[in-house]
Short mmCIF file of C-alpha atoms in Angstrom, two decimals:
data_model
loop_
_atom_site.label_atom_id
_atom_site.label_comp_id
_atom_site.label_asym_id
_atom_site.label_seq_id
_atom_site.Cartn_x
_atom_site.Cartn_y
_atom_site.Cartn_z
CA MET A 3 45.07 -53.29 -32.59
CA ARG A 4 46.08 -51.08 -35.37
CA ARG A 5 43.70 -52.11 -38.05
CA GLN A 6 40.02 -52.48 -37.82
CA GLU A 7 38.05 -54.41 -40.30
CA PRO A 8 34.53 -53.28 -40.99
CA GLY A 9 31.86 -55.67 -39.79
CA ALA A 10 34.36 -57.84 -37.98
CA THR A 11 35.70 -55.46 -35.40
CA GLN A 12 33.56 -54.91 -32.33
CA PRO A 13 33.63 -51.46 -30.66
CA ARG A 14 35.00 -51.66 -27.18
CA PRO A 15 32.60 -50.88 -24.35
CA PRO A 16 33.01 -47.44 -22.79
CA THR A 17 34.92 -47.17 -19.59
CA VAL A 18 33.18 -46.18 -16.37
CA GLY A 19 34.61 -42.63 -16.60
CA GLU A 20 33.50 -42.23 -20.24
CA ALA A 21 29.99 -43.46 -19.42
CA ARG A 22 29.72 -41.01 -16.52
CA ALA A 23 30.95 -38.12 -18.70
CA ARG A 24 28.47 -38.97 -21.46
CA GLU A 25 25.59 -39.20 -18.95
CA LYS A 26 26.61 -35.92 -17.35
CA ALA A 27 26.78 -34.17 -20.76
CA ARG A 28 23.35 -35.59 -21.70
CA LYS A 29 21.81 -34.30 -18.43
CA GLU A 30 23.38 -30.85 -18.92
CA ARG A 31 21.98 -30.66 -22.49
CA GLU A 32 18.51 -31.64 -21.22
CA GLU A 33 18.73 -29.06 -18.41
CA LEU A 34 19.76 -26.30 -20.85
CA GLU A 35 16.91 -27.25 -23.20
CA ARG A 36 14.45 -27.20 -20.27
CA GLN A 37 15.72 -23.77 -19.13
CA ALA A 38 15.47 -22.40 -22.67
CA ALA A 39 11.89 -23.68 -22.94
CA GLU A 40 10.99 -22.09 -19.57
CA ALA A 41 12.59 -18.77 -20.60
CA ALA A 42 10.64 -18.81 -23.87
CA ALA A 43 7.39 -19.51 -21.98
CA LYS A 44 8.14 -16.66 -19.52
CA ASP A 45 8.91 -14.27 -22.38
CA GLU A 46 5.64 -15.17 -24.07
CA GLN A 47 3.77 -14.67 -20.79
CA ARG A 48 5.45 -11.26 -20.33
CA ARG A 49 4.46 -10.25 -23.85
CA ARG A 50 0.87 -11.24 -23.20
CA THR A 51 0.81 -9.43 -19.84
CA ARG A 52 2.45 -6.33 -21.32
CA ARG A 53 -0.04 -6.30 -24.18
CA LYS A 54 -2.96 -6.61 -21.73
CA ALA A 55 -1.48 -3.88 -19.55
CA MET A 56 -1.07 -1.58 -22.54
CA ILE A 57 -4.64 -2.21 -23.64
CA GLY A 58 -5.83 -1.64 -20.06
CA GLY A 59 -3.74 1.53 -19.79
CA VAL A 60 -5.18 2.89 -23.01
CA ALA A 61 -8.67 2.11 -21.75
CA VAL A 62 -7.99 3.89 -18.46
CA VAL A 63 -6.58 6.94 -20.22
CA GLY A 64 -9.63 7.00 -22.49
CA VAL A 65 -12.05 6.80 -19.57
CA VAL A 66 -10.17 9.51 -17.67
CA GLY A 67 -10.25 11.68 -20.79
CA LEU A 68 -13.99 11.20 -21.16
CA VAL A 69 -14.58 12.01 -17.50
CA ALA A 70 -12.44 15.14 -17.76
CA LEU A 71 -14.23 16.21 -20.94
CA GLY A 72 -17.62 15.61 -19.33
CA TYR A 73 -16.60 17.45 -16.18
CA THR A 74 -15.36 20.40 -18.21
CA ALA A 75 -18.48 20.46 -20.37
CA LEU A 76 -20.92 20.08 -17.50
CA SER A 77 -19.23 22.20 -14.86
CA SER A 78 -20.08 25.84 -14.97
CA ASP A 79 -17.70 28.55 -13.94
CA THR A 80 -20.02 30.11 -11.41
CA VAL A 81 -18.62 32.06 -8.48
CA THR A 82 -20.66 33.24 -5.52
CA ALA A 83 -20.29 36.92 -4.58
CA THR A 84 -20.84 38.00 -0.99
CA CYS A 85 -21.25 41.66 -0.01
CA VAL A 86 -18.77 42.51 2.76
CA ASN A 87 -17.56 45.44 4.79
CA PRO A 88 -14.03 46.05 3.43
CA ASP A 89 -12.62 46.95 6.85
CA THR A 90 -13.85 43.93 8.81
CA GLU A 91 -14.69 41.35 6.09
CA VAL A 92 -18.07 40.88 7.82
CA GLU A 93 -20.94 39.89 5.53
CA VAL A 94 -23.62 42.55 5.09
CA PRO A 95 -26.95 42.49 3.20
CA GLU A 96 -26.63 42.48 -0.61
CA GLU A 97 -28.47 45.78 -0.86
CA TYR A 98 -25.41 47.54 0.56
CA CYS A 99 -23.40 46.59 -2.53
CA THR A 100 -26.15 47.14 -5.12
CA ASN A 101 -28.09 50.18 -3.86
CA GLY A 102 -25.43 52.11 -2.01
CA SER A 103 -24.65 52.08 1.66
CA PRO A 104 -26.48 53.74 4.48
CA GLY A 105 -24.58 56.83 5.54
CA VAL A 106 -24.68 58.98 8.65
CA GLY A 107 -28.19 59.55 9.99
CA GLY A 108 -29.82 57.06 7.61
CA LEU A 109 -28.86 58.94 4.40
CA PHE A 110 -27.83 56.72 1.50
CA ILE A 111 -24.63 57.35 -0.40
CA PHE A 112 -25.47 56.68 -4.05
CA ALA A 113 -22.29 58.02 -5.59
CA GLY A 114 -20.29 54.95 -4.51
CA SER A 115 -20.64 52.14 -2.10
CA SER A 116 -18.14 51.70 0.69
CA TYR A 117 -18.98 47.98 0.59
CA ARG A 118 -17.61 45.51 -1.92
CA TYR A 119 -18.08 41.97 -3.14
CA ASN A 120 -15.94 39.05 -2.04
CA TYR A 121 -15.80 36.50 -4.88
CA GLY A 122 -15.71 32.84 -3.85
CA GLY A 123 -15.38 33.38 -0.09
CA LYS A 124 -17.23 31.34 2.51
CA GLY A 125 -19.41 32.95 5.14
CA GLY A 126 -22.16 31.86 7.51
CA GLY A 127 -24.61 34.64 6.73
CA VAL A 128 -25.06 38.32 7.50
CA GLY A 129 -22.92 39.36 10.46
CA THR A 130 -20.31 36.58 10.08
CA VAL A 131 -16.74 36.96 8.85
CA VAL A 132 -16.19 35.81 5.25
CA THR A 133 -13.04 33.70 4.81
CA GLY A 134 -11.14 33.02 1.61
CA GLY A 135 -12.11 34.32 -1.77
CA SER A 136 -10.83 37.40 -3.53
CA THR A 137 -11.83 40.99 -4.19
CA ALA A 138 -10.93 40.60 -7.87
CA LYS A 139 -13.67 39.23 -10.12
CA PRO A 140 -12.57 35.96 -11.72
CA GLN A 141 -12.07 36.24 -15.49
CA GLY A 142 -14.56 34.34 -17.64
CA ALA A 143 -16.75 33.32 -14.73
CA THR A 144 -20.41 33.94 -14.08
CA VAL A 145 -20.82 35.73 -10.76
CA LYS A 146 -24.01 35.21 -8.77
CA THR A 147 -25.02 36.51 -5.40
CA LYS A 148 -26.51 34.27 -2.73
CA SER A 149 -30.00 35.39 -3.80
CA GLY A 150 -29.32 34.23 -7.38
CA THR A 151 -28.75 37.64 -9.00
CA THR A 152 -26.14 37.62 -11.77
CA ILE A 153 -23.53 40.36 -11.47
CA GLN A 154 -21.44 41.76 -14.29
CA ARG A 155 -19.01 44.51 -13.50
CA GLY A 156 -16.35 46.23 -15.52
CA GLY A 157 -16.13 48.20 -18.73
CA PHE A 158 -17.86 51.59 -18.92
CA GLY A 159 -20.69 50.69 -16.60
CA SER A 160 -22.05 47.99 -14.47
CA LYS A 161 -24.93 45.64 -14.92
CA VAL A 162 -27.01 43.71 -12.43
CA SER A 163 -29.52 41.27 -13.89
CA GLY A 164 -31.44 38.17 -13.00
CA SER A 165 -34.17 37.36 -10.59
CA GLY A 166 -34.06 37.25 -6.84
CA GLY A 167 -34.66 34.13 -4.83
CA SER A 168 -33.15 30.79 -5.41
#
C-alpha cells in the first residue's frame, strides 16, 4: 500500500516485538522518573538535615563560648605557696619563709631565709615531700599560703599581707 487516504486507512496493529519495545521504553521512562523523584526527595532531606546540623553546631559553639567566658570570668588565678626546704623539698612551717629560719643554737637568721616557697606544688602537710609546682612565682597570679596569707614578691621589696586562718 503506497497511498493512504485520511479517514479511510486504518493503522496496522503493532507487531509483538514493537509492543514489547514500547512497553519496555515506557517502564524505563517511569523508572527514571521515579529515581529522579527519589533523588530530589533525598537532596531536600539532606538540605534540611544539613541546615539543622549547622544550626545545632552554631548553638553548641555558642554554648561552649559562654561556658568558656564564664569559666574565665569566674575562675581566679590563685596559686598556693608552700614553704619548703630547698635541699629536700620537705614542707616546713610558713614562719620559716616569712620570719627567717632558725639557725645554729636557736638563733634566727633575719638577713635571708634559707627556705623558699614552692608555687602550686602538692604536699601532705609539714614534714612531707612537696611534689610538682615551681620555684618561680607565676606571672599575674595571686599567691596565697595555706593559712590564707597573700604573698607578693618582687620589685624593690617584698610584701606580705592578708589575714591568717582560712
